[in-house]
CSV table of C-alpha atoms in Angstrom, one decimal:
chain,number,residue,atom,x,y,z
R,594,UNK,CA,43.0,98.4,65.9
R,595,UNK,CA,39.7,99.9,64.1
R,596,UNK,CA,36.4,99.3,66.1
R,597,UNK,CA,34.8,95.9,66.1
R,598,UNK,CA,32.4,94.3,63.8
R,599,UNK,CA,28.9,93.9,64.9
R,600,UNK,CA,27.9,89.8,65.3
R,601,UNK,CA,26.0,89.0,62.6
R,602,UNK,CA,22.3,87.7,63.2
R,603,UNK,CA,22.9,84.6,61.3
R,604,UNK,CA,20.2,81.9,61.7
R,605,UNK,CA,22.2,79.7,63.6
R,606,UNK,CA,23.9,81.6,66.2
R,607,UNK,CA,20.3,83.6,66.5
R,608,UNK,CA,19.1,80.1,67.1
R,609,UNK,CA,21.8,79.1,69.7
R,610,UNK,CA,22.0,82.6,71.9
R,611,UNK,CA,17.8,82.6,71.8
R,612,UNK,CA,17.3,84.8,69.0
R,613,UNK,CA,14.8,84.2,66.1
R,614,UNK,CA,14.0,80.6,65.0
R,615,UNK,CA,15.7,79.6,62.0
R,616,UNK,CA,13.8,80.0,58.7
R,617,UNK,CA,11.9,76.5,57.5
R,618,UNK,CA,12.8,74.9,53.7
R,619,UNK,CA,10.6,76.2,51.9
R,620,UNK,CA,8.6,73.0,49.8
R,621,UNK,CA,6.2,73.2,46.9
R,622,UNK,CA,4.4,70.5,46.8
R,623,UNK,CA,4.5,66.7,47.4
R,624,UNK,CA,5.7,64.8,44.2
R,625,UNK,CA,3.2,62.3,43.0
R,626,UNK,CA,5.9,59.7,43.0
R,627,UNK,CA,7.1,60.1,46.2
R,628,UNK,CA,3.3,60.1,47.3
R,629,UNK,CA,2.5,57.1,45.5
R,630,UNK,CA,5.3,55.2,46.5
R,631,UNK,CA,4.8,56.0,50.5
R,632,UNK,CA,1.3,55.5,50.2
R,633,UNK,CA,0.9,52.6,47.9
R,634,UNK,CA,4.0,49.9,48.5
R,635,UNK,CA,4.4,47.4,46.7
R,636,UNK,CA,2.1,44.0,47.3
R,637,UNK,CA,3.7,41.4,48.0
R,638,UNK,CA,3.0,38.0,46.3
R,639,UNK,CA,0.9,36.8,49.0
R,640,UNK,CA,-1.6,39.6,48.2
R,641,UNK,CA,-1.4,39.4,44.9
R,642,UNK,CA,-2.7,35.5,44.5
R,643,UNK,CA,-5.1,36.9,46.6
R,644,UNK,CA,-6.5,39.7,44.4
R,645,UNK,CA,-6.0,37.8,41.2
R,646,UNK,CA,-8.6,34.6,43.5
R,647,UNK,CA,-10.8,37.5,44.7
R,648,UNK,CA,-11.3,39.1,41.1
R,649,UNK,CA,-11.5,35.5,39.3
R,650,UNK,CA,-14.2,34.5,41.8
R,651,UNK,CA,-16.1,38.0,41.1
R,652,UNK,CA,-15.6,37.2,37.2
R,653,UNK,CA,-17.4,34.0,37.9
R,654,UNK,CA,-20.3,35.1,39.8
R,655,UNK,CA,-21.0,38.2,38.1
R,656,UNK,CA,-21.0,35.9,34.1
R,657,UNK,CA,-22.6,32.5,35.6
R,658,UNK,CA,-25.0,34.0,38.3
R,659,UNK,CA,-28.4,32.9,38.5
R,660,UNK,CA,-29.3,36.6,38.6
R,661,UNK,CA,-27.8,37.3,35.5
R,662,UNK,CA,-28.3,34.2,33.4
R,663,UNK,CA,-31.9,34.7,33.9
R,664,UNK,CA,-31.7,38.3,32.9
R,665,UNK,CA,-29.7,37.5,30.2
R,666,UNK,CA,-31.9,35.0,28.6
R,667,UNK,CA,-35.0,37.5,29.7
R,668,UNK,CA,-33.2,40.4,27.9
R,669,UNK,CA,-33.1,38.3,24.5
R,670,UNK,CA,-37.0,38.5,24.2
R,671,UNK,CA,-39.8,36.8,22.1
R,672,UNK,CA,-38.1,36.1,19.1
R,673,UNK,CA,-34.8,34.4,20.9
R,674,UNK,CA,-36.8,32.7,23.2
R,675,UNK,CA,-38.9,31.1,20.2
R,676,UNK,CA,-35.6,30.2,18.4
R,677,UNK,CA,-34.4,28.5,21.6
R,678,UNK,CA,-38.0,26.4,21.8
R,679,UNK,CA,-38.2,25.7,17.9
R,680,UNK,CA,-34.6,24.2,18.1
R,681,UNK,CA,-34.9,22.1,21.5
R,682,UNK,CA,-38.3,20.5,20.3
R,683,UNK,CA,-36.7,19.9,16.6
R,684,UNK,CA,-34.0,17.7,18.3
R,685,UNK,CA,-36.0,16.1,20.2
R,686,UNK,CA,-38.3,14.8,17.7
R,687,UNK,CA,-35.9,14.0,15.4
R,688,UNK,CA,-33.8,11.9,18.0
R,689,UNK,CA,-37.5,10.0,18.8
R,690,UNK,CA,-38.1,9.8,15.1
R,691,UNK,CA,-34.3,8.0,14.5
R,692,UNK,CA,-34.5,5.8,17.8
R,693,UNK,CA,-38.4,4.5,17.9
R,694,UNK,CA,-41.1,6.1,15.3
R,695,UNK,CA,-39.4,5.9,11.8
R,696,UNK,CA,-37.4,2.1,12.2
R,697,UNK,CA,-38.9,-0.8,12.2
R,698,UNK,CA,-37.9,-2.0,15.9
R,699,UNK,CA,-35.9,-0.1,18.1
R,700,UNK,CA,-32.2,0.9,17.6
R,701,UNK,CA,-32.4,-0.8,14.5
R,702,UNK,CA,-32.3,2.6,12.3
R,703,UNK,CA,-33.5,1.1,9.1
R,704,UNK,CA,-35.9,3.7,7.5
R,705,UNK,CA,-38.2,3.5,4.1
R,706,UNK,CA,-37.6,6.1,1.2
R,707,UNK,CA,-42.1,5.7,0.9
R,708,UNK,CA,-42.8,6.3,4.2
R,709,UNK,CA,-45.7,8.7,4.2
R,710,UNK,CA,-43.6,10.5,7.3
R,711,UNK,CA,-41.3,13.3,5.8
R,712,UNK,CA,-38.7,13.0,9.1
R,713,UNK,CA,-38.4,9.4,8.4
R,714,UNK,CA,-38.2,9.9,4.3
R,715,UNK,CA,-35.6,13.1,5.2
R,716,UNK,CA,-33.7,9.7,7.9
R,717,UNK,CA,-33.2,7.4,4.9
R,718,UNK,CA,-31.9,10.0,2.6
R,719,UNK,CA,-29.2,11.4,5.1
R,720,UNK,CA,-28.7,7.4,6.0
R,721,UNK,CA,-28.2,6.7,2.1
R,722,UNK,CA,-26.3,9.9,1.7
R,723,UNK,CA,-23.6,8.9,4.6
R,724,UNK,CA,-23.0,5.4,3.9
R,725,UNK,CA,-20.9,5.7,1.0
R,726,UNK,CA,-18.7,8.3,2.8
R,727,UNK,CA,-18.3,5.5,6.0
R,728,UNK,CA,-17.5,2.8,3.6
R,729,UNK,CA,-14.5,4.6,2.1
R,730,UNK,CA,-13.2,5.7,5.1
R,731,UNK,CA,-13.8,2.1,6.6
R,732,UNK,CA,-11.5,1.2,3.7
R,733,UNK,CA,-9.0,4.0,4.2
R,734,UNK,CA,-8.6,2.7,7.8
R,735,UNK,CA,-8.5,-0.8,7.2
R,736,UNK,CA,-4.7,-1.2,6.6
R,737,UNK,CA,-3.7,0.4,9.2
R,738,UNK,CA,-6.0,-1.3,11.4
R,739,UNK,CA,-6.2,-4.7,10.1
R,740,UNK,CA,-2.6,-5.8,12.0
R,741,UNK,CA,-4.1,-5.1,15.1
R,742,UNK,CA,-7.7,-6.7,14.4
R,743,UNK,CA,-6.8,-9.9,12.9
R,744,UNK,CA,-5.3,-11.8,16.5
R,745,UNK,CA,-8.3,-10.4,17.8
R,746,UNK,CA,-10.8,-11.6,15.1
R,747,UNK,CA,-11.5,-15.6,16.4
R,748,UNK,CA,-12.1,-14.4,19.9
R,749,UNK,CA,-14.6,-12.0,18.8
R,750,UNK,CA,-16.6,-14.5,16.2
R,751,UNK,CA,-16.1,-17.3,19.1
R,752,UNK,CA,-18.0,-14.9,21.7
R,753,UNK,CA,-20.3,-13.7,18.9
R,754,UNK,CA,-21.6,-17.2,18.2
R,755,UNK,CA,-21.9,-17.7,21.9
R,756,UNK,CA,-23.8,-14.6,22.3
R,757,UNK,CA,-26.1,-14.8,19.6
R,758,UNK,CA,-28.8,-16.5,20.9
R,759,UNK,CA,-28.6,-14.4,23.8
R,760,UNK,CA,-29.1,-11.6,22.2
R,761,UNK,CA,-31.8,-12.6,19.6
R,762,UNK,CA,-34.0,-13.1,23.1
R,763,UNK,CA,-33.0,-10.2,24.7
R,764,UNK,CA,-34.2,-8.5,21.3
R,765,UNK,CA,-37.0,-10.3,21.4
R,766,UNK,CA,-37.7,-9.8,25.1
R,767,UNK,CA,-36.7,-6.1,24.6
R,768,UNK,CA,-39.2,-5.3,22.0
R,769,UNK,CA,-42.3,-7.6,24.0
R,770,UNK,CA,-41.2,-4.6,26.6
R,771,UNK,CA,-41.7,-1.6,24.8
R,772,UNK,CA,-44.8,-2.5,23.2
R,773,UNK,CA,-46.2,-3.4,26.2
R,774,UNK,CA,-44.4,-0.8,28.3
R,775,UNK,CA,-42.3,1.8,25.9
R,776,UNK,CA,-45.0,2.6,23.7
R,777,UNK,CA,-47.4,3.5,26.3
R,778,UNK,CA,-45.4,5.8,27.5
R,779,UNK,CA,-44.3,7.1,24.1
R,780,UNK,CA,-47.5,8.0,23.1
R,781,UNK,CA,-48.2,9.7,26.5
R,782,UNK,CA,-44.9,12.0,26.0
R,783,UNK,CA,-46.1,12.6,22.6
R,784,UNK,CA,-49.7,14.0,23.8
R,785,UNK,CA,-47.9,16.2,26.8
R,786,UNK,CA,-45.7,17.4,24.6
R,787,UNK,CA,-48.5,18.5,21.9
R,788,UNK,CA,-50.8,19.8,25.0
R,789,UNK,CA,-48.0,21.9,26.1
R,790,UNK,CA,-46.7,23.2,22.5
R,791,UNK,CA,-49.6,24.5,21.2
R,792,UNK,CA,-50.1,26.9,23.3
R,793,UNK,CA,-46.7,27.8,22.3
R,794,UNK,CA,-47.6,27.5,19.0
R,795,UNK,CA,-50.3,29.4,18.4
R,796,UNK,CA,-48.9,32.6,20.3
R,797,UNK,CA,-45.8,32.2,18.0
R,798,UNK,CA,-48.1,32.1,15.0
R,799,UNK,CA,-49.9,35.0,16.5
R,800,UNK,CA,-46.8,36.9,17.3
R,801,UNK,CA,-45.5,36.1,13.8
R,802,UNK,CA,-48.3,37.5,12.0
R,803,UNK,CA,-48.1,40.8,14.3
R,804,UNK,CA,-44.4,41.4,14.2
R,805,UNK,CA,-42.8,39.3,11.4
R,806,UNK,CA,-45.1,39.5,8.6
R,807,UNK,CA,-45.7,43.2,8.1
R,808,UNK,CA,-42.0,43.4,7.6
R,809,UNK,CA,-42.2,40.5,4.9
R,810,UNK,CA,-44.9,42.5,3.0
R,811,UNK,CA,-43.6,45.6,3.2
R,812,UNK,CA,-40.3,44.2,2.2
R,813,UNK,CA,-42.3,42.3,-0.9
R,814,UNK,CA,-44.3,45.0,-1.7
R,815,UNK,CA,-40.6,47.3,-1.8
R,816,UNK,CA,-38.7,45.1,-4.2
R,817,UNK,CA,-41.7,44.0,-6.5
R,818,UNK,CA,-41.3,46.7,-9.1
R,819,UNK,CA,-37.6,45.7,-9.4
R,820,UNK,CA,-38.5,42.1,-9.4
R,821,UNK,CA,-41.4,43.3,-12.4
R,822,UNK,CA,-38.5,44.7,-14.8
């Protein structure tokens, strides 16, 4: 027989008889997937209702904070903050105007077309204007209301001739009250309120003619040739 073959110096018998270590896998690189999914597993639902609470309650702080309202309504400037004042005094004065100064008594909201007041002429032509408009629609609704009206109708004129009396003196009593009482303090809300607007007032005024009004005239004195031809 022919001479024997040397043992070859595999890694594993090299590994068993003491030999060299075995040669590692060679790897190139984690894959992103694999990272992500060992890093990152998936919430459960548990954690999940509590992210969504936790990022709804930051949604509500950071849009309805203190902090930032006020910085919001800071960050509109002089001319919102003028808007804002004009349109909260406006109602106001026009929801005295309807309730006490342009009727007759209180809550009565009857208003002259002469009265020397232009809210309380400006009233009676929105009054006149409206009128018409409820008294179709009272009669577009009264057929379909009427069935369920009419049981009702005795009990109510019944408890209205009861109560009329009642309520002519508490009419009576009610206006003895505020104009000893109401008016008083009417005309006293009034006064603050002028003593506290113009100051208001006048700076807007001042502020319009600096900021607003150069812009006007300039714009006029643009578009007046056109306007000419």
């Amino acid at each position: 027989m022919g001479p024997k073959r040397p043992a070859s110096n595999s890694p594993r018998v090299s590994a068993v008889a003491g030999g060299p270590r075995p040669t590692p896998p060679i790897r190139f690189g984690d894959d992103p997937t694999m990272a992500a999914s060992t890093n990152n597993p998936v919430p459960s639902s548990r954690a999940l209702a509590k992210a969504r609470a936790k990022a709804l309650r930051d949604r509500k702080q950071g849009c309805c904070s203190p902090r930032r309202s006020s910085a919001g309504r800071g960050g509109g400037g002089f001319l919102a903050t003028l808007i804002n004042f004009t349109f909260k005094i406006g109602i106001f004065y026009v929801i005295i105007g309807a309730l006490w100064h342009c009727s007759s008594k209180p809550f009565s909201f009857e208003y002259s077309a002469n009265d020397p007041r232009a809210l309380c002429r400006n009233l009676y032509t929105v009054k006149a204007e409206l009128t018409p408009h409820l008294h179709d629609l009272h009669a577009q609704l009264s057929p379909h209301v009427e069935p369920y009206i009419a049981p009702l109708r005795p009990y109510a004129q019944q408890a209205y001739k009861r109560g009329k009396p009642i309520y002519n003196d508490l009419t009576k009593r009610g206006a003895l009250a505020w104009k000893r009482y109401g008016e008083p303090k009417r005309q006293q809300a009034e006064k603050a309120a002028r003593k506290w607007a113009d100051p208001h007032i006048k700076r807007a005024r001042k502020e319009w003619k600096k900021q607003v009004q150069p812009h006007i005239d300039h714009a006029h004195k643009t578009t007046k040739p056109y306007q000419d031809t």
